[in-house]
Amino acid sequence: MTDVVIRALDTSDAELFDTLPDPLGAREGHRLTRHRPDWKRVALRDGRVVARGAWWGGPEDSAPVNLNWFDVAEGEEEAGAALLRSAPWQVGLELNLPADWRDDPALRAAAETRFTAARTAGYDLLVERLLYRWTPDRGLPERPGRLQFRAEPDDAVFFDALRRIHSATLDAHALRAVEEGGLDRAAQEELDFFHWCPSPREWWQTAYTPQGDLAGIHIPAHNPSGPCIGFIGVLPAHRGHGYAYDLLAECTHFLVEQGAEFVAAATDQGNFPMAANFAKAGYPVVKERLDFEPAR
């Protein structure tokens, strides 16, 4: 077997990226995603593409924020690992999979080939997530009317709320941030992400009980791929009342009022309360995603 050759692509040979089969439907999943040709890399054996990766970032980013398209041909796990190890960007890897991938032997085999390549390259699984997509045919979730929503221009209010929310959270990314840098870091990472999103800062909202207590926050957002539920969080002192559903319903209505024709969302598979709220609000699971992180 000949050695693997790793190539960075550009506009002149970007078509090489498309020569590898696509059993997991990544192309359709990235129909609205814009990948830069010079952030694409392939691994070739005997001139044939056996692994490929497309790194992604926002229009103004100088470097990718993640790798969200990674394919490996059957039996070429080492080539896939070499592609990851040789990349100049060591960022998170998102593997988006069909919702039924565990039940289909062919899809499961294709997914596990990618898992093996990632682990061989030193990536560790951080979390498995459920991806949702609400569309108007599902009907708008009913607003319970229990909370009062306000726009809040002061980032300090959101920073404090995020610190309190992440002091008791099921979210794997937030837990990792807390472990590595404390509650301040976890809160700041959230704020940085939502400032990075192209949606207006004025969309962010706080939610208060009739008694005037801050119960939670919700952040309707628009990432480069479209409208999404950016963040839903209930303060620990107000949990147990089902307020996360109230926040989700309001966030959905808000985005539709801004013209959204669909709303994307995600939650960790282990976050059973939030998954139940998405189901109640009419959000179907359309994909699953496994988030891997390079060794730190």
Short mmCIF file of N, CA and C in Angstrom, two decimals, residues 156-170 178 182-184 186-187 206-208 212-217 231 233-239:
data_model
loop_
_atom_site.label_atom_id
_atom_site.label_comp_id
_atom_site.label_asym_id
_atom_site.label_seq_id
_atom_site.Cartn_x
_atom_site.Cartn_y
_atom_site.Cartn_z
N ALA A 156 -23.80 42.89 31.48
CA ALA A 156 -23.50 42.44 32.84
C ALA A 156 -24.65 41.63 33.43
N VAL A 157 -25.88 41.97 33.05
CA VAL A 157 -27.04 41.22 33.53
C VAL A 157 -27.00 39.80 32.99
N PHE A 158 -26.67 39.65 31.71
CA PHE A 158 -26.58 38.32 31.12
C PHE A 158 -25.39 37.55 31.67
N PHE A 159 -24.28 38.24 31.87
CA PHE A 159 -23.09 37.58 32.42
C PHE A 159 -23.40 37.00 33.79
N ASP A 160 -24.05 37.78 34.64
CA ASP A 160 -24.39 37.28 35.97
C ASP A 160 -25.37 36.12 35.89
N ALA A 161 -26.37 36.24 35.00
CA ALA A 161 -27.34 35.16 34.86
C ALA A 161 -26.67 33.88 34.36
N LEU A 162 -25.76 34.02 33.41
CA LEU A 162 -25.07 32.85 32.87
C LEU A 162 -24.20 32.18 33.94
N ARG A 163 -23.54 32.96 34.77
CA ARG A 163 -22.75 32.39 35.86
C ARG A 163 -23.64 31.55 36.77
N ARG A 164 -24.81 32.08 37.10
CA ARG A 164 -25.72 31.36 37.99
C ARG A 164 -26.30 30.12 37.31
N ILE A 165 -26.64 30.24 36.06
CA ILE A 165 -27.19 29.10 35.32
C ILE A 165 -26.15 27.98 35.22
N HIS A 166 -24.90 28.35 34.93
CA HIS A 166 -23.85 27.34 34.74
C HIS A 166 -23.29 26.82 36.07
N SER A 167 -23.74 27.37 37.17
CA SER A 167 -23.32 26.82 38.46
C SER A 167 -23.95 25.46 38.71
N ALA A 168 -25.02 25.16 37.97
CA ALA A 168 -25.68 23.85 38.07
C ALA A 168 -26.25 23.53 36.69
N THR A 169 -25.43 22.93 35.84
CA THR A 169 -25.81 22.72 34.45
C THR A 169 -25.55 21.29 34.02
N LEU A 170 -26.31 20.86 32.99
CA LEU A 170 -26.10 19.55 32.38
C LEU A 170 -25.35 19.68 31.05
N VAL A 178 -16.26 25.46 32.72
CA VAL A 178 -16.18 25.68 34.17
C VAL A 178 -14.97 24.96 34.74
N GLY A 182 -13.46 28.13 35.31
CA GLY A 182 -14.42 28.64 36.27
C GLY A 182 -15.67 29.20 35.62
N LEU A 183 -16.58 29.67 36.47
CA LEU A 183 -17.87 30.18 35.98
C LEU A 183 -17.71 31.43 35.12
N ASP A 184 -16.73 32.27 35.43
CA ASP A 184 -16.52 33.46 34.61
C ASP A 184 -16.19 33.09 33.17
N ALA A 186 -16.98 30.26 31.62
CA ALA A 186 -18.14 29.66 30.98
C ALA A 186 -19.12 30.74 30.52
N ALA A 187 -19.36 31.73 31.38
CA ALA A 187 -20.28 32.81 31.02
C ALA A 187 -19.73 33.65 29.87
N THR A 206 -34.48 38.90 28.83
CA THR A 206 -34.59 38.36 30.19
C THR A 206 -36.05 38.01 30.44
N ALA A 207 -36.29 37.13 31.43
CA ALA A 207 -37.65 36.70 31.76
C ALA A 207 -37.85 36.82 33.26
N TYR A 208 -38.95 37.47 33.66
CA TYR A 208 -39.23 37.73 35.06
C TYR A 208 -40.55 37.11 35.49
N GLY A 212 -41.48 39.92 39.92
CA GLY A 212 -40.34 40.74 39.55
C GLY A 212 -39.00 40.07 39.71
N ASP A 213 -38.98 38.75 39.96
CA ASP A 213 -37.71 38.02 40.09
C ASP A 213 -37.23 37.56 38.72
N LEU A 214 -35.92 37.70 38.48
CA LEU A 214 -35.34 37.19 37.25
C LEU A 214 -35.38 35.66 37.29
N ALA A 215 -36.10 35.06 36.36
CA ALA A 215 -36.26 33.60 36.33
C ALA A 215 -35.35 32.93 35.31
N GLY A 216 -35.02 33.65 34.24
CA GLY A 216 -34.20 33.03 33.20
C GLY A 216 -33.93 33.99 32.06
N ILE A 217 -33.24 33.48 31.06
CA ILE A 217 -32.93 34.26 29.86
C ILE A 217 -33.15 33.39 28.64
N PHE A 231 -29.92 30.22 23.11
CA PHE A 231 -29.70 29.81 24.50
C PHE A 231 -31.02 29.88 25.25
N GLY A 233 -32.05 29.32 29.36
CA GLY A 233 -31.49 29.05 30.69
C GLY A 233 -32.39 29.55 31.79
N VAL A 234 -32.64 28.68 32.76
CA VAL A 234 -33.43 29.03 33.95
C VAL A 234 -32.49 29.11 35.14
N LEU A 235 -32.60 30.16 35.92
CA LEU A 235 -31.76 30.29 37.10
C LEU A 235 -32.09 29.18 38.11
N PRO A 236 -31.08 28.66 38.79
CA PRO A 236 -31.30 27.52 39.70
C PRO A 236 -32.44 27.73 40.69
N ALA A 237 -32.60 28.94 41.21
CA ALA A 237 -33.63 29.19 42.22
C ALA A 237 -35.04 29.07 41.67
N HIS A 238 -35.19 29.07 40.34
CA HIS A 238 -36.52 29.03 39.73
C HIS A 238 -36.76 27.75 38.92
N ARG A 239 -35.92 26.76 39.12
CA ARG A 239 -36.14 25.50 38.44
C ARG A 239 -37.22 24.68 39.14
#
